[in-house]
Short mmCIF file of C-alpha atoms in Angstrom, two decimals:
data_model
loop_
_atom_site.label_atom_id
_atom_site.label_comp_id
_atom_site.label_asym_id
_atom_site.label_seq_id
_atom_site.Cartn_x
_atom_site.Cartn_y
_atom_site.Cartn_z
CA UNK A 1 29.16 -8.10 5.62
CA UNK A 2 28.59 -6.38 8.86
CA UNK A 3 29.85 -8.04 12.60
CA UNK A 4 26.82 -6.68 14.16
CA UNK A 5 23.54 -6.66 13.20
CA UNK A 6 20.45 -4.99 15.32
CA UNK A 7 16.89 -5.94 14.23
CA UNK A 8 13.94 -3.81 15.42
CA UNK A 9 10.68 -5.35 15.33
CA UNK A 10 9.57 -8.52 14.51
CA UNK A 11 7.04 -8.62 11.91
CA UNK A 12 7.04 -10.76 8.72
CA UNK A 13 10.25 -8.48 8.02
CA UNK A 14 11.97 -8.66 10.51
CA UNK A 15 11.81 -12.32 11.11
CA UNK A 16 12.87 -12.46 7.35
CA UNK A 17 15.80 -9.86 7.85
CA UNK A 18 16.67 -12.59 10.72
CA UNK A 19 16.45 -15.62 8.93
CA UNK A 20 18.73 -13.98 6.10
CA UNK A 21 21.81 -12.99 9.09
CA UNK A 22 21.19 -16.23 10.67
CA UNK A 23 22.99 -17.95 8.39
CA UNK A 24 26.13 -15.08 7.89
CA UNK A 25 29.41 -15.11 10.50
CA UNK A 26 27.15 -12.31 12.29
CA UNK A 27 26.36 -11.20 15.83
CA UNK A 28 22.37 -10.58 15.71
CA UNK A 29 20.22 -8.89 18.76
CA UNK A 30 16.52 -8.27 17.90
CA UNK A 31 14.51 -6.18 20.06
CA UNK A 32 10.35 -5.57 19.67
CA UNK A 33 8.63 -3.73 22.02
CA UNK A 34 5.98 -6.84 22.22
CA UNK A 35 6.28 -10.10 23.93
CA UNK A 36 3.64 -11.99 22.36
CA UNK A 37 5.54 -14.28 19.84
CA UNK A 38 5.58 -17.83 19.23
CA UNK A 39 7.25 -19.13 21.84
CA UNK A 40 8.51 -22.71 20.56
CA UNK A 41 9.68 -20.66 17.32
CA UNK A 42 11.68 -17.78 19.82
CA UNK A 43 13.04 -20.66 21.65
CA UNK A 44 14.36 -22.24 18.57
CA UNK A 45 15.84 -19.49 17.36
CA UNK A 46 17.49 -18.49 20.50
CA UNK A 47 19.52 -21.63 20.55
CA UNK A 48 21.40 -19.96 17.93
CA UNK A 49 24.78 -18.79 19.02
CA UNK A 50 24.73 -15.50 17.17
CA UNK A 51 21.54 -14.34 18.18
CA UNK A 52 20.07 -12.55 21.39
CA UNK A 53 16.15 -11.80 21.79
CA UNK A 54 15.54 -8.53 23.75
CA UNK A 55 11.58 -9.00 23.79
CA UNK A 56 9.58 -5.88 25.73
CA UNK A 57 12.12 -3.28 24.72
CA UNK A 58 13.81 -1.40 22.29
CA UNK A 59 17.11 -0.44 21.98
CA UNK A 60 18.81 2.26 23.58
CA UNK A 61 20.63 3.43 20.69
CA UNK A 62 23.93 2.81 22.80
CA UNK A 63 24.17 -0.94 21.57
CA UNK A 64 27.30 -1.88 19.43
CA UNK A 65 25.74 -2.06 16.04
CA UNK A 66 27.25 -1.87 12.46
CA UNK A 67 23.90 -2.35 11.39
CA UNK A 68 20.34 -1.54 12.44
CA UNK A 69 17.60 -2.89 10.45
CA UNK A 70 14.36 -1.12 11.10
CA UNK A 71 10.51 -2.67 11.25
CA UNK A 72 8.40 0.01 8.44
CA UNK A 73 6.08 -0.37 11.12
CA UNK A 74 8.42 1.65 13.30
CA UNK A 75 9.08 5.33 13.47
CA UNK A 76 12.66 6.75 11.95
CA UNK A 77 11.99 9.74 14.75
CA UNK A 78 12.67 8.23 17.87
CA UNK A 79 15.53 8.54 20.21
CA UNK A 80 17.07 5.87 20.01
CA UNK A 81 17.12 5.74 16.08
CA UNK A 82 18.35 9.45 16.35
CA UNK A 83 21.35 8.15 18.92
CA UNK A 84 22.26 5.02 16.46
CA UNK A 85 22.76 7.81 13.46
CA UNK A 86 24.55 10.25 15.63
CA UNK A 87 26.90 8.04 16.08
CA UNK A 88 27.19 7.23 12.30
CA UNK A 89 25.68 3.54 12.62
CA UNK A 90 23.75 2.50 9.62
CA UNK A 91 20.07 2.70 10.14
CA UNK A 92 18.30 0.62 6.97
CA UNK A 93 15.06 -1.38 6.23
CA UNK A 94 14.20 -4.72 4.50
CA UNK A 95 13.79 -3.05 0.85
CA UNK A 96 17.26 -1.71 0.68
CA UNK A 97 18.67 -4.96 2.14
CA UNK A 98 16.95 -7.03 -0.59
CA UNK A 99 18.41 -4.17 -3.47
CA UNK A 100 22.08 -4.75 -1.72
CA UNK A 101 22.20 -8.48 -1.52
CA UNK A 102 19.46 -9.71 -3.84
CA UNK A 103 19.21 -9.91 -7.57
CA UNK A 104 16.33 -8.91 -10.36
CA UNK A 105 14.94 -5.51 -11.37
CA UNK A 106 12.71 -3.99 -9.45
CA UNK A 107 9.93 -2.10 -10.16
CA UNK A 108 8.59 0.27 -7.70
CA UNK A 109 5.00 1.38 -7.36
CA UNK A 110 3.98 3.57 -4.32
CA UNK A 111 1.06 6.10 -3.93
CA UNK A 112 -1.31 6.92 -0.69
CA UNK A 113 -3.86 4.89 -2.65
CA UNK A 114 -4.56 2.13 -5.47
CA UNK A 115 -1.11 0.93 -4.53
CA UNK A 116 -2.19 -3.33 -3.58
CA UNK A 117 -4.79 -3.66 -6.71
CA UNK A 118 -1.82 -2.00 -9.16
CA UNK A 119 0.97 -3.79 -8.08
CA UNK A 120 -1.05 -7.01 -8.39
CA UNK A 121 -2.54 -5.90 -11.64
CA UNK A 122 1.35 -4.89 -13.05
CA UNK A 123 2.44 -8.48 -11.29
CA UNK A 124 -0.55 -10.67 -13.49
CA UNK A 125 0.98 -8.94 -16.62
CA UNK A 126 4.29 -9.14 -15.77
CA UNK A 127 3.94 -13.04 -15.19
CA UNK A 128 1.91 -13.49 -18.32
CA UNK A 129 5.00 -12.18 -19.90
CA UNK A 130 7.81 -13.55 -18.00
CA UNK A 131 7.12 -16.60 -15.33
CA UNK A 132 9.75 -15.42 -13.03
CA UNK A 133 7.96 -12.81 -12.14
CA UNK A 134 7.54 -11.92 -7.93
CA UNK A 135 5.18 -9.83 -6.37
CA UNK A 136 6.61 -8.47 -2.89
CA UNK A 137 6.89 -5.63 -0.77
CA UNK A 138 4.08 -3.60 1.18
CA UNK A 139 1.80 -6.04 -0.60
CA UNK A 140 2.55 -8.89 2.42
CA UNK A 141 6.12 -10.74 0.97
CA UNK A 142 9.07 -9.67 1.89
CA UNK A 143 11.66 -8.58 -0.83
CA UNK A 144 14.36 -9.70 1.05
CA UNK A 145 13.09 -13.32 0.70
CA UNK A 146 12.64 -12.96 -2.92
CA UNK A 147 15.77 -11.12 -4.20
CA UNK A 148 17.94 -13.51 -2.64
CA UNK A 149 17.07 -16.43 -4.74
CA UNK A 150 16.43 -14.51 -8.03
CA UNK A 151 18.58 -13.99 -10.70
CA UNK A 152 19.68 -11.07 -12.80
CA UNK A 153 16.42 -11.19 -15.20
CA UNK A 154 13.78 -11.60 -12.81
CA UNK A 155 11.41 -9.07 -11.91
CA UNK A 156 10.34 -8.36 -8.70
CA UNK A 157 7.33 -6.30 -8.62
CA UNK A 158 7.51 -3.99 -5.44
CA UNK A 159 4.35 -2.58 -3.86
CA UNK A 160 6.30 0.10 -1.55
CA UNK A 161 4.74 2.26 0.96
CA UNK A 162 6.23 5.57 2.50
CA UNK A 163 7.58 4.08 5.85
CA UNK A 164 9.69 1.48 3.83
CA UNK A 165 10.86 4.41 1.26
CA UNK A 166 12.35 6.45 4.27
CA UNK A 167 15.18 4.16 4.88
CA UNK A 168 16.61 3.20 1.69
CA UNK A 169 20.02 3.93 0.79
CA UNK A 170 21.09 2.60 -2.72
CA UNK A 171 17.08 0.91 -3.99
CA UNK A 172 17.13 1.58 -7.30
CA UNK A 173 13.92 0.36 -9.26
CA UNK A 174 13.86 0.42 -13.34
CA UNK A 175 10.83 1.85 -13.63
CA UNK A 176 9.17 3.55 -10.70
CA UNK A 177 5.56 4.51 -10.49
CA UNK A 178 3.58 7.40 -7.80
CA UNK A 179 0.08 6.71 -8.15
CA UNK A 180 -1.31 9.67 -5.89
CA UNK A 181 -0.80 11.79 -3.14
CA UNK A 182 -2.98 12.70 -0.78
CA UNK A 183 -2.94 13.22 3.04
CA UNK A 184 -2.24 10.22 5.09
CA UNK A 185 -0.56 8.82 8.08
CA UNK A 186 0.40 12.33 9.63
CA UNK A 187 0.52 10.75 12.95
CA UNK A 188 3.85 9.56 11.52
CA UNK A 189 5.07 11.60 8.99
CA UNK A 190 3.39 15.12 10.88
CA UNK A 191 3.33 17.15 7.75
CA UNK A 192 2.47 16.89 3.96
CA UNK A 193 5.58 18.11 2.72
CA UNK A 194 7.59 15.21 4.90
CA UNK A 195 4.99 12.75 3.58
CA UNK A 196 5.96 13.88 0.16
CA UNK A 197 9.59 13.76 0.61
CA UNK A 198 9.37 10.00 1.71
CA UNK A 199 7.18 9.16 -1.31
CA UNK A 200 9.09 11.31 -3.61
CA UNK A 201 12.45 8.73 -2.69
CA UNK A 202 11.30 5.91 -4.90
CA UNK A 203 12.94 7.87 -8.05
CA UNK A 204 16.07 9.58 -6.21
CA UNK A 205 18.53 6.89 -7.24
CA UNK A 206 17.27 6.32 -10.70
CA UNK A 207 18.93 7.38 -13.92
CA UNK A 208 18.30 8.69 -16.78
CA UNK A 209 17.36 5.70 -18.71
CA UNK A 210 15.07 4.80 -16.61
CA UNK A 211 11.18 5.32 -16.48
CA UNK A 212 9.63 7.69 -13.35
CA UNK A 213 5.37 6.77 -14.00
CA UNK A 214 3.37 9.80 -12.07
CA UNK A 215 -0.01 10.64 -12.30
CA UNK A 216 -0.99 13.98 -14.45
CA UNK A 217 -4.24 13.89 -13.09
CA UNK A 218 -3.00 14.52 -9.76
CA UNK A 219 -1.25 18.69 -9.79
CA UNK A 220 1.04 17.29 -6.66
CA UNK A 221 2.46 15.09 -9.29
CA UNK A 222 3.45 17.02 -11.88
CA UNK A 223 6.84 17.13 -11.69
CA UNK A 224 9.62 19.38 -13.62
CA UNK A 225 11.53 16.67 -15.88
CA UNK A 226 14.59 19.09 -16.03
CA UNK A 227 14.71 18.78 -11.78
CA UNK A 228 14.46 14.66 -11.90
CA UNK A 229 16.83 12.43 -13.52
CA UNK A 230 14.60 9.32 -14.83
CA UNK A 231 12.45 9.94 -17.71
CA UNK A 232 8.87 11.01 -16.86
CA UNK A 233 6.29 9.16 -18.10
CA UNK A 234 2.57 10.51 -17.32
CA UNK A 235 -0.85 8.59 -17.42
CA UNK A 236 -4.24 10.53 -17.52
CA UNK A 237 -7.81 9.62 -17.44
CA UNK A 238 -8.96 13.32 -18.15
CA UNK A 239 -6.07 14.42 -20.72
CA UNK A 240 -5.12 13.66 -23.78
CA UNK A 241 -1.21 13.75 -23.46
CA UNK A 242 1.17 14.55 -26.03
CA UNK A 243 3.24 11.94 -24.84
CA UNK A 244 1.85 9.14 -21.50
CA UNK A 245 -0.67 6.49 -21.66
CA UNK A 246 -4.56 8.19 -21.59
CA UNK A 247 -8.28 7.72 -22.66
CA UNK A 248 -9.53 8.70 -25.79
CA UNK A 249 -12.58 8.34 -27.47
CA UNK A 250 -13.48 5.56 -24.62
CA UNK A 251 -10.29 4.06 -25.42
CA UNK A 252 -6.66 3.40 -23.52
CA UNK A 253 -4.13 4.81 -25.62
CA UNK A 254 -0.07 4.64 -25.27
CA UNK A 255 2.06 7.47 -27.08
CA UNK A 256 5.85 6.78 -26.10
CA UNK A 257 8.21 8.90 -29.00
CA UNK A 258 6.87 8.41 -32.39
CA UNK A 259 4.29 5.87 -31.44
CA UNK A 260 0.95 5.75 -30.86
CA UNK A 261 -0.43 2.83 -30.13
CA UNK A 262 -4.28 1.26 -28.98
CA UNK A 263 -4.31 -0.72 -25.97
CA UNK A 264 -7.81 -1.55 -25.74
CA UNK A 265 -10.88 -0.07 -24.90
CA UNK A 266 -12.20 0.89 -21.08
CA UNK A 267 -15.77 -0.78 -21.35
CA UNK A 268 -13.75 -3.74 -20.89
CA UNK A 269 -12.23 -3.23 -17.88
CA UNK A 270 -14.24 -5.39 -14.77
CA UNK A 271 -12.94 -3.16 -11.87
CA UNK A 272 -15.40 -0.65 -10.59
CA UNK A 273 -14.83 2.97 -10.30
CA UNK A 274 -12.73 6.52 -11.95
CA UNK A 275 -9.87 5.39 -9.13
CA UNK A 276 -9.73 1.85 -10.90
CA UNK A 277 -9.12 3.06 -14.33
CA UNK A 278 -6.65 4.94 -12.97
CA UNK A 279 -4.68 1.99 -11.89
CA UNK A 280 -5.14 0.31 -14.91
CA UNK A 281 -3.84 2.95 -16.60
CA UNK A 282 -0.42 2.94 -14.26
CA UNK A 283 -0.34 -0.45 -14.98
CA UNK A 284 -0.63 -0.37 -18.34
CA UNK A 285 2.23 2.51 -18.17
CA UNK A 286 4.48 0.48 -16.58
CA UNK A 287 3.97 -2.59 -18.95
CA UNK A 288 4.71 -0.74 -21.94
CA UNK A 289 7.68 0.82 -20.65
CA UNK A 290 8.81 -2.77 -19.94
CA UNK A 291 8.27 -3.67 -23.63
CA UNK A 292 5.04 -6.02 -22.72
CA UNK A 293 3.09 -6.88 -26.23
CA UNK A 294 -0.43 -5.24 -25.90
CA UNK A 295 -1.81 -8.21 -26.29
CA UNK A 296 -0.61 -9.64 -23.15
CA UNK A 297 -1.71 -6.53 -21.44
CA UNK A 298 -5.35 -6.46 -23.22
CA UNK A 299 -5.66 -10.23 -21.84
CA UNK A 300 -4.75 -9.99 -18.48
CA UNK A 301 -6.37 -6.56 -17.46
CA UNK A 302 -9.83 -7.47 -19.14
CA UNK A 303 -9.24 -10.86 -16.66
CA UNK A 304 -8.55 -8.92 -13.42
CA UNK A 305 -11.29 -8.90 -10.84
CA UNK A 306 -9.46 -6.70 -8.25
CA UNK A 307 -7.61 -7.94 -4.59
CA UNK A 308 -9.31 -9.10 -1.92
CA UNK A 309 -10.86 -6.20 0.47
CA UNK A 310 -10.89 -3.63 -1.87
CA UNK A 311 -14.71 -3.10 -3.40
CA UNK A 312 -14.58 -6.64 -2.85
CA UNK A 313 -18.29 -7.91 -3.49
CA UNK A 314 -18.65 -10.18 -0.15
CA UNK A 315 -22.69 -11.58 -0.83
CA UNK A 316 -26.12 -10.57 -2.15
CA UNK A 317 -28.89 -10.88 0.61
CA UNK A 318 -32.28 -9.90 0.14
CA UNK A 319 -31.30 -7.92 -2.51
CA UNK A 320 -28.94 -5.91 -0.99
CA UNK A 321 -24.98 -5.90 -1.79
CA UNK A 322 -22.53 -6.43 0.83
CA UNK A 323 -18.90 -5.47 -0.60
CA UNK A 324 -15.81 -5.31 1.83
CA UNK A 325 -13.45 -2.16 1.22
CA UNK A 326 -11.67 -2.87 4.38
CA UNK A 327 -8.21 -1.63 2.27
CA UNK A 328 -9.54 1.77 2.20
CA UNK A 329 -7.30 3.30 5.16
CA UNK A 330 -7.70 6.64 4.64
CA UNK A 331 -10.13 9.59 3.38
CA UNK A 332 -9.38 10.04 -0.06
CA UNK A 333 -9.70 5.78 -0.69
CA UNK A 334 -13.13 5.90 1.09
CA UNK A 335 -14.12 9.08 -1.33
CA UNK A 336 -13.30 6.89 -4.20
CA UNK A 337 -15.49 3.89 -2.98
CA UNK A 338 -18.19 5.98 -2.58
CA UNK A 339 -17.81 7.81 -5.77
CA UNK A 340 -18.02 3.99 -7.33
CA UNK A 341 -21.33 3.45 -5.78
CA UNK A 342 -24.48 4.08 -7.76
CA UNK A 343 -27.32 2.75 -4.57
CA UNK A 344 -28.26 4.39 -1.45
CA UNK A 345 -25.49 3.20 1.20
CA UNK A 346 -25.28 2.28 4.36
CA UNK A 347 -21.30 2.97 5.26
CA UNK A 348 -19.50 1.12 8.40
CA UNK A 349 -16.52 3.66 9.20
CA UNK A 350 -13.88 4.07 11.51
CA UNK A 351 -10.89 2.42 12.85
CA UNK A 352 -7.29 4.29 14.10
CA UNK A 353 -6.96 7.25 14.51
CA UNK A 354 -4.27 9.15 12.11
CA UNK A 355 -5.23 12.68 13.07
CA UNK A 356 -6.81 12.30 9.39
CA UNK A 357 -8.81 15.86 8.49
CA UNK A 358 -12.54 13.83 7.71
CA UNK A 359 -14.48 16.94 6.34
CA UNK A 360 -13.82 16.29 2.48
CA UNK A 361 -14.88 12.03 3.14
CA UNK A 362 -18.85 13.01 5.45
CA UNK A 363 -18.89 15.99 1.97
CA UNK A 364 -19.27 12.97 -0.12
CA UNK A 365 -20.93 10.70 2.26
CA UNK A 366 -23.88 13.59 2.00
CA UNK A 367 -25.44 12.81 -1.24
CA UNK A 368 -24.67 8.62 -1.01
CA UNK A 369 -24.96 7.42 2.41
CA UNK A 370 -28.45 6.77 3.81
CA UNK A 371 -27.15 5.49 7.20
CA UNK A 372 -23.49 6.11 8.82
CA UNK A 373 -22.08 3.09 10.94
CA UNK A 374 -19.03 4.03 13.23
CA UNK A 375 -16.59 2.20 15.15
CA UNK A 376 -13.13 2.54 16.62
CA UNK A 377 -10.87 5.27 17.77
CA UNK A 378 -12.02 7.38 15.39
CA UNK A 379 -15.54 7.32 15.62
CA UNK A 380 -16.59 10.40 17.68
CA UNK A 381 -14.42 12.47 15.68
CA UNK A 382 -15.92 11.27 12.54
CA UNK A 383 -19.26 11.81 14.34
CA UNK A 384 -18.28 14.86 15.25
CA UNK A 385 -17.74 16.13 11.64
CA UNK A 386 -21.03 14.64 10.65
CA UNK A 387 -23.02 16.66 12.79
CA UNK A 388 -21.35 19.81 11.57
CA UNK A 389 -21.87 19.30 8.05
CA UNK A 390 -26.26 18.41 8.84
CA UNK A 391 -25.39 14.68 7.99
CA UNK A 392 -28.10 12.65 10.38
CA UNK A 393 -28.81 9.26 10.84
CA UNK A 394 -25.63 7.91 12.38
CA UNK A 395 -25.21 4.62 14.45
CA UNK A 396 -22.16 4.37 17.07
CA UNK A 397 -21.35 0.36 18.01
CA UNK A 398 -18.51 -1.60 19.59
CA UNK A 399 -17.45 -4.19 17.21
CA UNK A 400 -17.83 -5.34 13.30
CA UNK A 401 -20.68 -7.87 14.24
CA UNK A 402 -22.86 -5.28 15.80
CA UNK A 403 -21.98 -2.93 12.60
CA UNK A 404 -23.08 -5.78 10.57
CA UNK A 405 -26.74 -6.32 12.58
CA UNK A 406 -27.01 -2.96 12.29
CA UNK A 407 -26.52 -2.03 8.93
CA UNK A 408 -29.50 -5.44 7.94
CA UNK A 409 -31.99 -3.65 10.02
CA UNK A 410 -31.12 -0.37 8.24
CA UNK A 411 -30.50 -1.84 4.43
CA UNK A 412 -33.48 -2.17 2.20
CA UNK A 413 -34.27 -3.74 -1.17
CA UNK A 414 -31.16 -2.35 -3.88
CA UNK A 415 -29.08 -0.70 -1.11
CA UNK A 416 -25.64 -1.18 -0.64
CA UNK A 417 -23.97 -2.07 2.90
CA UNK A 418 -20.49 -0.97 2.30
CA UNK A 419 -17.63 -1.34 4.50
CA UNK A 420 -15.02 1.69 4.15
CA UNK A 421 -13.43 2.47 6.73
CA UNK A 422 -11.67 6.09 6.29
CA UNK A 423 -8.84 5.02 8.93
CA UNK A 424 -6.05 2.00 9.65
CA UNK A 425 -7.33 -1.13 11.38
CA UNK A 426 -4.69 -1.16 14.34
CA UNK A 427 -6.66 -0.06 17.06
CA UNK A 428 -8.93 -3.00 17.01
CA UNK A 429 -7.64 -5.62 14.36
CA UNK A 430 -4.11 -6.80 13.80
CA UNK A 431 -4.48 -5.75 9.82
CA UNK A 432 -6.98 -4.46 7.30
CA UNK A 433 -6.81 -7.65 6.03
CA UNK A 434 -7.73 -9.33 9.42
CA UNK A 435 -10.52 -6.46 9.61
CA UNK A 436 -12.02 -7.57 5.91
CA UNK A 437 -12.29 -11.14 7.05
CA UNK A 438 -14.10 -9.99 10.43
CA UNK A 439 -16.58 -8.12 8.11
CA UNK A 440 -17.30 -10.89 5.67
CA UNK A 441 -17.58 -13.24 8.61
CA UNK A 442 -20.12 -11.53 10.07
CA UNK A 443 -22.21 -10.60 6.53
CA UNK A 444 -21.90 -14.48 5.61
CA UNK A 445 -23.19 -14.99 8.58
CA UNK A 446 -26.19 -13.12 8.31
#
């Protein structure tokens, strides 16, 4: 175990990465560039011998440090990371610390979208199967917390995004899964190739008797099996694969070696949408690979209704569907919600600004969306785009209630009013999730 430990940021991880140090023969200083914690909870903790709060500042990367445990949340580009590596102190986040010290197998799921209704979708089947089962990661439960008091045969399915993929050392899932790639969070990652390369490190420590799931549908996926050591395993909904888990004949159908096997057919899947089917079928993947009876999987996909704020169907009012996509963070997930609509819609959009490109998301808001709603950074630039490409009838407001009280005077009889944003929550809400609730607050409301 390291002497000294440095935790940056204080989010559910980091106050997990704290309360798993707290206990070792460890010196601990935690630093967040916020002050606006719990203070009875700080104060508590702070009577702790070995451990220092340094709230309203980072480091300055000239601490004494064996360790620094990064916040995903935080960037792997700034100085004082860069001083902390140069002089050849570890710099790590929560994932790899709950591979080092925990137990279980993981399996890894990442993608830009899909990646919350998959992992929850793989973690229903995986409990049907086995009862220790654990859902954790990017989905909103630490790993670290979970690992710790597994054992060897537990799985802990791992919802991982790209921020918490750049600093692992050793993570090592059995079967990892890429659901998609498309642009996102270039703010952070500033080009598509480094965005790649952060994704792309869920399957760099895997072996060869292990299971890399990738999308064949997507050509960024479509990866050379001789340059990758796990084996590839490829899921299509437009292909008919030699070998992979794909539809045919209106049916879901897995071909691993000699075996071809029905899984069960897609008019029986409740999630709505071409992007849904195609995280059922990375689900599916992933559950055969395990060696899940089909049975199991039939059962528990034909139950699944989907996650909270994603196409999430919040009330029917006068005729008119309110559904809360508040997870949709980015272009290419707002594309797919539209694509799932089949009404005239009026769309609320906007939120942080990720120097997203939004020409490709107003292209297919032309032919669907009766009425555009923006809010948030974002929502000149969005505007902006709008104009260019002839799309009218566009509202600007402050806040989700006045989206909401516009989008009932707009909404007639068999419209949808869908919210989707296009863009991350952070510049007005503390989460999606918090955004979603704000949404369906104000629509119950109505």
């Amino acid at each position: 175990m390291k002497n000294n430990i440095i935790i940056v940021g204080l989010g559910k991880t980091g106050f997990c990465v704290l309360d798993y140090f707290i206990n070792q023969d460890v010196n601990i200083q935690v630093f967040d560039s916020k002050t606006d914690y719990d203070s009875d909870k700080i104060v508590k903790l702070s009577s702790n011998r070995n451990v220092i709060f340094n709230l309203g500042k980072n480091p300055t990367g000239d601490e004494e440090a064996d360790m620094v445990v990064m916040s995903p949340g935080i960037s792997l580009d700034l100085e004082f990371v860069k001083k902390f590596i140069s002089r050849n102190i570890e710099v790590t986040g929560e994932i790899e610390l709950s591979y080092r010290y925990g137990k279980g197998r993981f399996v890894g799921i990442t993608g830009t979208n899909g990646k919350t209704t998959t992992t929850t979708l793989v973690g229903d089947i995986f409990k049907a199967y086995k009862s220790d089962t654990k859902v954790v990661g990017n989905i909103g439960y630490p790993a670290l917390e979970q690992a710790v008091v597994s054992d060897a045969d537990t799985f802990l399915i791992t919802e991982l995004s790209s921020f918490q993929l750049e600093s692992i050392k050793t993570f090592r899932p059995c079967i990892s899964a890429i659901l998609n790639i498309t642009e996102d969070h270039l703010n952070r990652h500033k080009t598509m190739s480094e965005y790649m390369k952060a994704k792309f490190r869920i399957f760099e420590n895997q072996s060869s008797d292990e299971f890399l799931v990738l999308n064949y549908d997507d050509e960024l996926l479509r990866l050379s099996q001789s340059e990758i050591k796990p084996k590839i395993i490829y899921f299509s909904r437009r292909e008919i694969l030699k070998e992979g888990i794909f539809v045919e004949n209106e049916q879901i159908v897995a071909c691993i070696g000699n075996t071809k096997e029905y899984i069960m057919d897609v008019k029986d899947i409740l999630l709505l949408g071409q992007h849904n089917l195609e995280n059922v079928l990375a689900a599916v993947s992933i559950a055969v690979l395990a060696g899940i009876d089909k049975s199991i999987i039939k059962q528990e996909v034909m139950n699944f209704r989907g996650v909270e704020h994603r196409l999430e169907l919040v009330r029917t009012y006068n005729d008119v569907n309110y559904i809360n996509d508040s997870k949709a963070t980015n272009p290419d997930s707002s594309i797919k919600a539209l694509e799932a609509m089949n009404t005239p819609v009026i769309l609320i959009a906007g939120g942080m600004d990720k120097q997203s490109d939004y020409s490709s998301f107003i292209d297919s808001c032309i032919p669907k969306v009766k009425h555009l709603i923006l809010l948030g950074e974002t929502k000149d630039v969005i505007e902006k785009t709008a104009i260019s490409k002839g799309l009218g009838n566009i509202t600007k407001v402050e806040d989700m209630k006045q989206a909401v009280d516009v989008a009932f005077l707009k909404a007639k009889e068999g419209d949808t009013v869908l919210l989707s944003p296009a863009c991350a929550s952070w510049d007005m809400y503390e989460s999606f999730e918090h955004r979603g609730k704000d949404f369906k607050n104000c629509v119950l409301s109505l």
